[in-house]
Amino acid sequence: MLQSAWNYIFAPRTQSSPGSASKKPTRTLLECDFCDKTYAWWEDLDMHINSKHSEEKADRTQREIYEFMEEAARKQRMKEAAAKEESVKEAVVKEEHDQHTTQNRVQQNIDATVRETEKLEAMKMGMSKEMDEQMEKFDRLVKKAERDHIRREMESLQREKDQIDFLMRFHANAATALQSRLGKINEERRRLEERKRSMDQV
């Protein structure tokens, strides 16, 4: 019935008047979609529907237009949701790559600090009192550098925390893994803060 209604609504109309000799008979009778009446001519069926079923015709047309618009809106929402999910996936992959890069950089900085400290400690063992005084100055510089290193690491961890907070709001499926990483970050921050306080007390 729905297809028949659309065929009727969009079917071409002849310009001949009722009873005109130019009319060509159809192969089958045309059925009214709203009652059991049948007609041989499109014009007659059109007149019947407009006079007897105008409200039903308008309601059906409105309903079909509404259903079409609803389907189009649903497809658009699905398309937007898929695009958003893909964008979030790309952001998570980028975050994992950046996190790995940051971890490597942190480890390299730590290794460099350890090597420098070991080198300074070896030099200190064979030096005179004057050199010991110089080494104390070096120790202070090392501590300052380590404090600066701790500060930079804490800032890096804070930026990572902010990024994770942002991703957690837009990617619920990754919330558990991100929350675990967030807990490790907080634990690492507490460890660094305790280490800093311990150094400040020396």
PDB file of C-alpha atoms in Angstrom:
ATOM      1  CA  MET A   1       0.000   0.000   0.000  1.00  0.00           C
ATOM      2  CA  LEU A   2       2.839   2.412   0.819  1.00  0.00           C
ATOM      3  CA  GLN A   3       4.435   1.899  -2.590  1.00  0.00           C
ATOM      4  CA  SER A   4       1.065   2.343  -4.255  1.00  0.00           C
ATOM      5  CA  ALA A   5       0.536   5.648  -2.453  1.00  0.00           C
ATOM      6  CA  TRP A   6       3.928   6.956  -3.547  1.00  0.00           C
ATOM      7  CA  ASN A   7       3.203   5.818  -7.123  1.00  0.00           C
ATOM      8  CA  TYR A   8      -0.049   7.725  -6.991  1.00  0.00           C
ATOM      9  CA  ILE A   9       1.452  10.893  -5.460  1.00  0.00           C
ATOM     10  CA  PHE A  10       4.287  11.154  -7.967  1.00  0.00           C
ATOM     11  CA  ALA A  11       2.573   9.645 -11.031  1.00  0.00           C
ATOM     12  CA  PRO A  12       2.336  11.931 -14.091  1.00  0.00           C
ATOM     13  CA  ARG A  13      -1.084  13.544 -14.700  1.00  0.00           C
ATOM     14  CA  THR A  14      -2.646  13.923 -18.169  1.00  0.00           C
ATOM     15  CA  GLN A  15      -3.946  17.301 -19.213  1.00  0.00           C
ATOM     16  CA  SER A  16      -7.147  15.962 -20.808  1.00  0.00           C
ATOM     17  CA  SER A  17     -10.447  16.788 -19.184  1.00  0.00           C
ATOM     18  CA  PRO A  18     -12.870  14.104 -17.874  1.00  0.00           C
ATOM     19  CA  GLY A  19     -14.682  12.491 -20.778  1.00  0.00           C
ATOM     20  CA  SER A  20     -12.153  13.662 -23.344  1.00  0.00           C
ATOM     21  CA  ALA A  21     -11.656  11.441 -26.362  1.00  0.00           C
ATOM     22  CA  SER A  22      -7.887  11.752 -25.960  1.00  0.00           C
ATOM     23  CA  LYS A  23      -7.957   9.555 -22.847  1.00  0.00           C
ATOM     24  CA  LYS A  24      -6.293   6.177 -23.222  1.00  0.00           C
ATOM     25  CA  PRO A  25      -7.680   3.385 -21.060  1.00  0.00           C
ATOM     26  CA  THR A  26      -5.346   1.840 -18.523  1.00  0.00           C
ATOM     27  CA  ARG A  27      -4.652  -1.864 -18.588  1.00  0.00           C
ATOM     28  CA  THR A  28      -6.094  -2.398 -15.084  1.00  0.00           C
ATOM     29  CA  LEU A  29      -8.446  -0.520 -12.803  1.00  0.00           C
ATOM     30  CA  LEU A  30      -6.846   1.927 -10.393  1.00  0.00           C
ATOM     31  CA  GLU A  31      -7.604   1.156  -6.744  1.00  0.00           C
ATOM     32  CA  CYS A  32      -8.084   3.794  -4.075  1.00  0.00           C
ATOM     33  CA  ASP A  33      -5.680   3.244  -1.184  1.00  0.00           C
ATOM     34  CA  PHE A  34      -8.192   4.534   1.341  1.00  0.00           C
ATOM     35  CA  CYS A  35     -11.374   2.627   0.342  1.00  0.00           C
ATOM     36  CA  ASP A  36     -12.564  -0.098  -2.071  1.00  0.00           C
ATOM     37  CA  LYS A  37     -13.377   2.236  -4.977  1.00  0.00           C
ATOM     38  CA  THR A  38     -11.752   1.585  -8.367  1.00  0.00           C
ATOM     39  CA  TYR A  39     -11.384   3.877 -11.380  1.00  0.00           C
ATOM     40  CA  ALA A  40     -10.237   3.563 -14.944  1.00  0.00           C
ATOM     41  CA  TRP A  41      -8.648   7.023 -15.148  1.00  0.00           C
ATOM     42  CA  TRP A  42      -6.037   8.755 -13.052  1.00  0.00           C
ATOM     43  CA  GLU A  43      -8.068  11.977 -13.166  1.00  0.00           C
ATOM     44  CA  ASP A  44     -11.115  10.277 -11.674  1.00  0.00           C
ATOM     45  CA  LEU A  45      -9.092   8.620  -8.931  1.00  0.00           C
ATOM     46  CA  ASP A  46      -7.417  11.950  -8.207  1.00  0.00           C
ATOM     47  CA  MET A  47     -10.750  13.740  -7.918  1.00  0.00           C
ATOM     48  CA  HIS A  48     -12.111  10.986  -5.654  1.00  0.00           C
ATOM     49  CA  ILE A  49      -9.137  11.087  -3.260  1.00  0.00           C
ATOM     50  CA  ASN A  50      -9.080  14.899  -3.131  1.00  0.00           C
ATOM     51  CA  SER A  51     -12.798  15.053  -2.347  1.00  0.00           C
ATOM     52  CA  LYS A  52     -13.199  12.048  -0.040  1.00  0.00           C
ATOM     53  CA  HIS A  53      -9.771  11.371   1.479  1.00  0.00           C
ATOM     54  CA  SER A  54      -7.894  14.680   1.449  1.00  0.00           C
ATOM     55  CA  GLU A  55      -7.109  14.563   5.178  1.00  0.00           C
ATOM     56  CA  GLU A  56      -6.018  10.925   5.026  1.00  0.00           C
ATOM     57  CA  LYS A  57      -3.823  11.701   2.023  1.00  0.00           C
ATOM     58  CA  ALA A  58      -2.226  14.662   3.809  1.00  0.00           C
ATOM     59  CA  ASP A  59      -1.676  12.615   6.992  1.00  0.00           C
ATOM     60  CA  ARG A  60      -0.059   9.787   5.064  1.00  0.00           C
ATOM     61  CA  THR A  61       2.189  12.137   3.104  1.00  0.00           C
ATOM     62  CA  GLN A  62       3.231  13.907   6.313  1.00  0.00           C
ATOM     63  CA  ARG A  63       3.889  10.604   8.050  1.00  0.00           C
ATOM     64  CA  GLU A  64       5.987   9.273   5.169  1.00  0.00           C
ATOM     65  CA  ILE A  65       8.004  12.512   5.050  1.00  0.00           C
ATOM     66  CA  TYR A  66       8.528  12.351   8.824  1.00  0.00           C
ATOM     67  CA  GLU A  67       9.658   8.697   8.623  1.00  0.00           C
ATOM     68  CA  PHE A  68      12.053   9.563   5.801  1.00  0.00           C
ATOM     69  CA  MET A  69      13.527  12.457   7.797  1.00  0.00           C
ATOM     70  CA  GLU A  70      13.828  10.292  10.915  1.00  0.00           C
ATOM     71  CA  GLU A  71      15.728   7.637   8.960  1.00  0.00           C
ATOM     72  CA  ALA A  72      18.041  10.253   7.449  1.00  0.00           C
ATOM     73  CA  ALA A  73      18.692  11.725  10.907  1.00  0.00           C
ATOM     74  CA  ARG A  74      19.378   8.261  12.333  1.00  0.00           C
ATOM     75  CA  LYS A  75      21.929   7.525   9.596  1.00  0.00           C
ATOM     76  CA  GLN A  76      23.579  10.911  10.185  1.00  0.00           C
ATOM     77  CA  ARG A  77      23.847  10.214  13.935  1.00  0.00           C
ATOM     78  CA  MET A  78      25.396   6.815  13.217  1.00  0.00           C
ATOM     79  CA  LYS A  79      27.886   8.436  10.832  1.00  0.00           C
ATOM     80  CA  GLU A  80      28.828  11.113  13.377  1.00  0.00           C
ATOM     81  CA  ALA A  81      29.172   8.514  16.158  1.00  0.00           C
ATOM     82  CA  ALA A  82      31.456   6.377  13.977  1.00  0.00           C
ATOM     83  CA  ALA A  83      33.593   9.404  13.113  1.00  0.00           C
ATOM     84  CA  LYS A  84      33.820  10.394  16.791  1.00  0.00           C
ATOM     85  CA  GLU A  85      34.800   6.880  17.828  1.00  0.00           C
ATOM     86  CA  GLU A  86      37.512   6.785  15.157  1.00  0.00           C
ATOM     87  CA  SER A  87      38.826  10.163  16.329  1.00  0.00           C
ATOM     88  CA  VAL A  88      38.998   8.924  19.936  1.00  0.00           C
ATOM     89  CA  LYS A  89      40.800   5.746  18.855  1.00  0.00           C
ATOM     90  CA  GLU A  90      43.392   7.828  17.008  1.00  0.00           C
ATOM     91  CA  ALA A  91      43.831  10.031  20.088  1.00  0.00           C
ATOM     92  CA  VAL A  92      44.381   6.964  22.303  1.00  0.00           C
ATOM     93  CA  VAL A  93      46.959   5.524  19.908  1.00  0.00           C
ATOM     94  CA  LYS A  94      48.788   8.873  19.802  1.00  0.00           C
ATOM     95  CA  GLU A  95      48.683   9.120  23.600  1.00  0.00           C
ATOM     96  CA  GLU A  96      50.176   5.631  23.967  1.00  0.00           C
ATOM     97  CA  HIS A  97      52.964   6.544  21.531  1.00  0.00           C
ATOM     98  CA  ASP A  98      53.675   9.838  23.329  1.00  0.00           C
ATOM     99  CA  GLN A  99      53.676   8.050  26.684  1.00  0.00           C
ATOM    100  CA  HIS A 100      56.221   5.510  25.443  1.00  0.00           C
ATOM    101  CA  THR A 101      58.416   8.319  24.090  1.00  0.00           C
ATOM    102  CA  THR A 102      58.174  10.199  27.398  1.00  0.00           C
ATOM    103  CA  GLN A 103      59.145   7.096  29.386  1.00  0.00           C
ATOM    104  CA  ASN A 104      62.226   6.574  27.211  1.00  0.00           C
ATOM    105  CA  ARG A 105      63.242  10.212  27.622  1.00  0.00           C
ATOM    106  CA  VAL A 106      62.786  10.038  31.396  1.00  0.00           C
ATOM    107  CA  GLN A 107      64.881   6.875  31.610  1.00  0.00           C
ATOM    108  CA  GLN A 108      67.643   8.476  29.530  1.00  0.00           C
ATOM    109  CA  ASN A 109      67.663  11.514  31.832  1.00  0.00           C
ATOM    110  CA  ILE A 110      67.824   9.292  34.914  1.00  0.00           C
ATOM    111  CA  ASP A 111      70.677   7.226  33.441  1.00  0.00           C
ATOM    112  CA  ALA A 112      72.573  10.378  32.546  1.00  0.00           C
ATOM    113  CA  THR A 113      72.088  11.742  36.076  1.00  0.00           C
ATOM    114  CA  VAL A 114      73.313   8.463  37.607  1.00  0.00           C
ATOM    115  CA  ARG A 115      76.402   8.392  35.409  1.00  0.00           C
ATOM    116  CA  GLU A 116      77.213  12.005  36.220  1.00  0.00           C
ATOM    117  CA  THR A 117      76.782  11.363  39.938  1.00  0.00           C
ATOM    118  CA  GLU A 118      79.025   8.277  39.840  1.00  0.00           C
ATOM    119  CA  LYS A 119      81.669  10.251  37.966  1.00  0.00           C
ATOM    120  CA  LEU A 120      81.606  13.059  40.511  1.00  0.00           C
ATOM    121  CA  GLU A 121      81.744  10.623  43.421  1.00  0.00           C
ATOM    122  CA  ALA A 122      84.847   8.920  41.919  1.00  0.00           C
ATOM    123  CA  MET A 123      86.594  12.268  41.499  1.00  0.00           C
ATOM    124  CA  LYS A 124      85.756  13.270  45.055  1.00  0.00           C
ATOM    125  CA  MET A 125      87.488  10.252  46.632  1.00  0.00           C
ATOM    126  CA  GLY A 126      91.013  11.249  45.425  1.00  0.00           C
ATOM    127  CA  MET A 127      90.885  14.993  45.913  1.00  0.00           C
ATOM    128  CA  SER A 128      92.365  17.258  48.603  1.00  0.00           C
ATOM    129  CA  LYS A 129      90.477  19.387  51.136  1.00  0.00           C
ATOM    130  CA  GLU A 130      90.252  22.194  48.631  1.00  0.00           C
ATOM    131  CA  MET A 131      88.855  19.816  46.089  1.00  0.00           C
ATOM    132  CA  ASP A 132      86.471  18.539  48.740  1.00  0.00           C
ATOM    133  CA  GLU A 133      85.172  22.086  49.114  1.00  0.00           C
ATOM    134  CA  GLN A 134      84.786  22.263  45.370  1.00  0.00           C
ATOM    135  CA  MET A 135      82.997  18.909  45.439  1.00  0.00           C
ATOM    136  CA  GLU A 136      80.577  20.229  48.012  1.00  0.00           C
ATOM    137  CA  LYS A 137      79.794  22.980  45.572  1.00  0.00           C
ATOM    138  CA  PHE A 138      79.402  20.356  42.870  1.00  0.00           C
ATOM    139  CA  ASP A 139      77.128  18.363  45.156  1.00  0.00           C
ATOM    140  CA  ARG A 140      74.936  21.385  45.598  1.00  0.00           C
ATOM    141  CA  LEU A 141      74.788  21.826  41.847  1.00  0.00           C
ATOM    142  CA  VAL A 142      73.935  18.161  41.420  1.00  0.00           C
ATOM    143  CA  LYS A 143      71.154  18.459  43.982  1.00  0.00           C
ATOM    144  CA  LYS A 144      69.869  21.556  42.273  1.00  0.00           C
ATOM    145  CA  ALA A 145      69.972  19.754  38.926  1.00  0.00           C
ATOM    146  CA  GLU A 146      68.174  16.780  40.459  1.00  0.00           C
ATOM    147  CA  ARG A 147      65.561  19.093  41.987  1.00  0.00           C
ATOM    148  CA  ASP A 148      65.119  20.703  38.592  1.00  0.00           C
ATOM    149  CA  HIS A 149      64.874  17.247  37.067  1.00  0.00           C
ATOM    150  CA  ILE A 150      62.225  16.263  39.624  1.00  0.00           C
ATOM    151  CA  ARG A 151      60.331  19.470  38.926  1.00  0.00           C
ATOM    152  CA  ARG A 152      60.401  18.830  35.179  1.00  0.00           C
ATOM    153  CA  GLU A 153      59.269  15.254  35.686  1.00  0.00           C
ATOM    154  CA  MET A 154      56.418  16.385  37.934  1.00  0.00           C
ATOM    155  CA  GLU A 155      55.353  18.910  35.287  1.00  0.00           C
ATOM    156  CA  SER A 156      55.517  16.188  32.640  1.00  0.00           C
ATOM    157  CA  LEU A 157      53.452  13.863  34.817  1.00  0.00           C
ATOM    158  CA  GLN A 158      50.921  16.658  35.395  1.00  0.00           C
ATOM    159  CA  ARG A 159      50.594  17.209  31.639  1.00  0.00           C
ATOM    160  CA  GLU A 160      50.127  13.482  31.140  1.00  0.00           C
ATOM    161  CA  LYS A 161      47.526  13.447  33.914  1.00  0.00           C
ATOM    162  CA  ASP A 162      45.640  16.305  32.237  1.00  0.00           C
ATOM    163  CA  GLN A 163      45.724  14.460  28.917  1.00  0.00           C
ATOM    164  CA  ILE A 164      44.436  11.272  30.546  1.00  0.00           C
ATOM    165  CA  ASP A 165      41.659  13.218  32.312  1.00  0.00           C
ATOM    166  CA  PHE A 166      40.653  14.631  28.938  1.00  0.00           C
ATOM    167  CA  LEU A 167      40.674  11.233  27.221  1.00  0.00           C
ATOM    168  CA  MET A 168      38.753   9.605  30.064  1.00  0.00           C
ATOM    169  CA  ARG A 169      35.893  12.038  29.532  1.00  0.00           C
ATOM    170  CA  PHE A 170      35.592  11.088  25.847  1.00  0.00           C
ATOM    171  CA  HIS A 171      36.559   7.436  25.802  1.00  0.00           C
ATOM    172  CA  ALA A 172      34.767   5.419  28.462  1.00  0.00           C
ATOM    173  CA  ASN A 173      36.092   2.076  27.152  1.00  0.00           C
ATOM    174  CA  ALA A 174      39.648   3.115  28.064  1.00  0.00           C
ATOM    175  CA  ALA A 175      38.683   4.467  31.497  1.00  0.00           C
ATOM    176  CA  THR A 176      39.893   1.423  33.449  1.00  0.00           C
ATOM    177  CA  ALA A 177      43.333   1.342  31.852  1.00  0.00           C
ATOM    178  CA  LEU A 178      43.712   5.101  32.117  1.00  0.00           C
ATOM    179  CA  GLN A 179      42.609   5.074  35.760  1.00  0.00           C
ATOM    180  CA  SER A 180      45.285   2.475  36.483  1.00  0.00           C
ATOM    181  CA  ARG A 181      47.907   4.671  34.822  1.00  0.00           C
ATOM    182  CA  LEU A 182      46.565   7.674  36.734  1.00  0.00           C
ATOM    183  CA  GLY A 183      47.054   5.797  39.999  1.00  0.00           C
ATOM    184  CA  LYS A 184      50.657   5.027  39.045  1.00  0.00           C
ATOM    185  CA  ILE A 185      51.212   8.691  38.200  1.00  0.00           C
ATOM    186  CA  ASN A 186      49.874   9.790  41.583  1.00  0.00           C
ATOM    187  CA  GLU A 187      52.048   7.196  43.301  1.00  0.00           C
ATOM    188  CA  GLU A 188      55.109   8.368  41.335  1.00  0.00           C
ATOM    189  CA  ARG A 189      54.329  11.992  42.223  1.00  0.00           C
ATOM    190  CA  ARG A 190      54.071  11.132  45.917  1.00  0.00           C
ATOM    191  CA  ARG A 191      57.392   9.279  45.695  1.00  0.00           C
ATOM    192  CA  LEU A 192      59.070  12.240  44.005  1.00  0.00           C
ATOM    193  CA  GLU A 193      57.576  14.692  46.510  1.00  0.00           C
ATOM    194  CA  GLU A 194      58.828  12.554  49.417  1.00  0.00           C
ATOM    195  CA  ARG A 195      62.239  12.379  47.780  1.00  0.00           C
ATOM    196  CA  LYS A 196      62.266  16.164  47.316  1.00  0.00           C
ATOM    197  CA  ARG A 197      61.245  16.779  50.951  1.00  0.00           C
ATOM    198  CA  SER A 198      63.946  14.389  52.069  1.00  0.00           C
ATOM    199  CA  MET A 199      66.540  16.271  50.049  1.00  0.00           C
ATOM    200  CA  ASP A 200      65.305  19.630  51.351  1.00  0.00           C
ATOM    201  CA  GLN A 201      65.798  18.425  54.919  1.00  0.00           C
ATOM    202  CA  VAL A 202      69.469  17.539  54.295  1.00  0.00           C
TER     203      VAL A 202
END
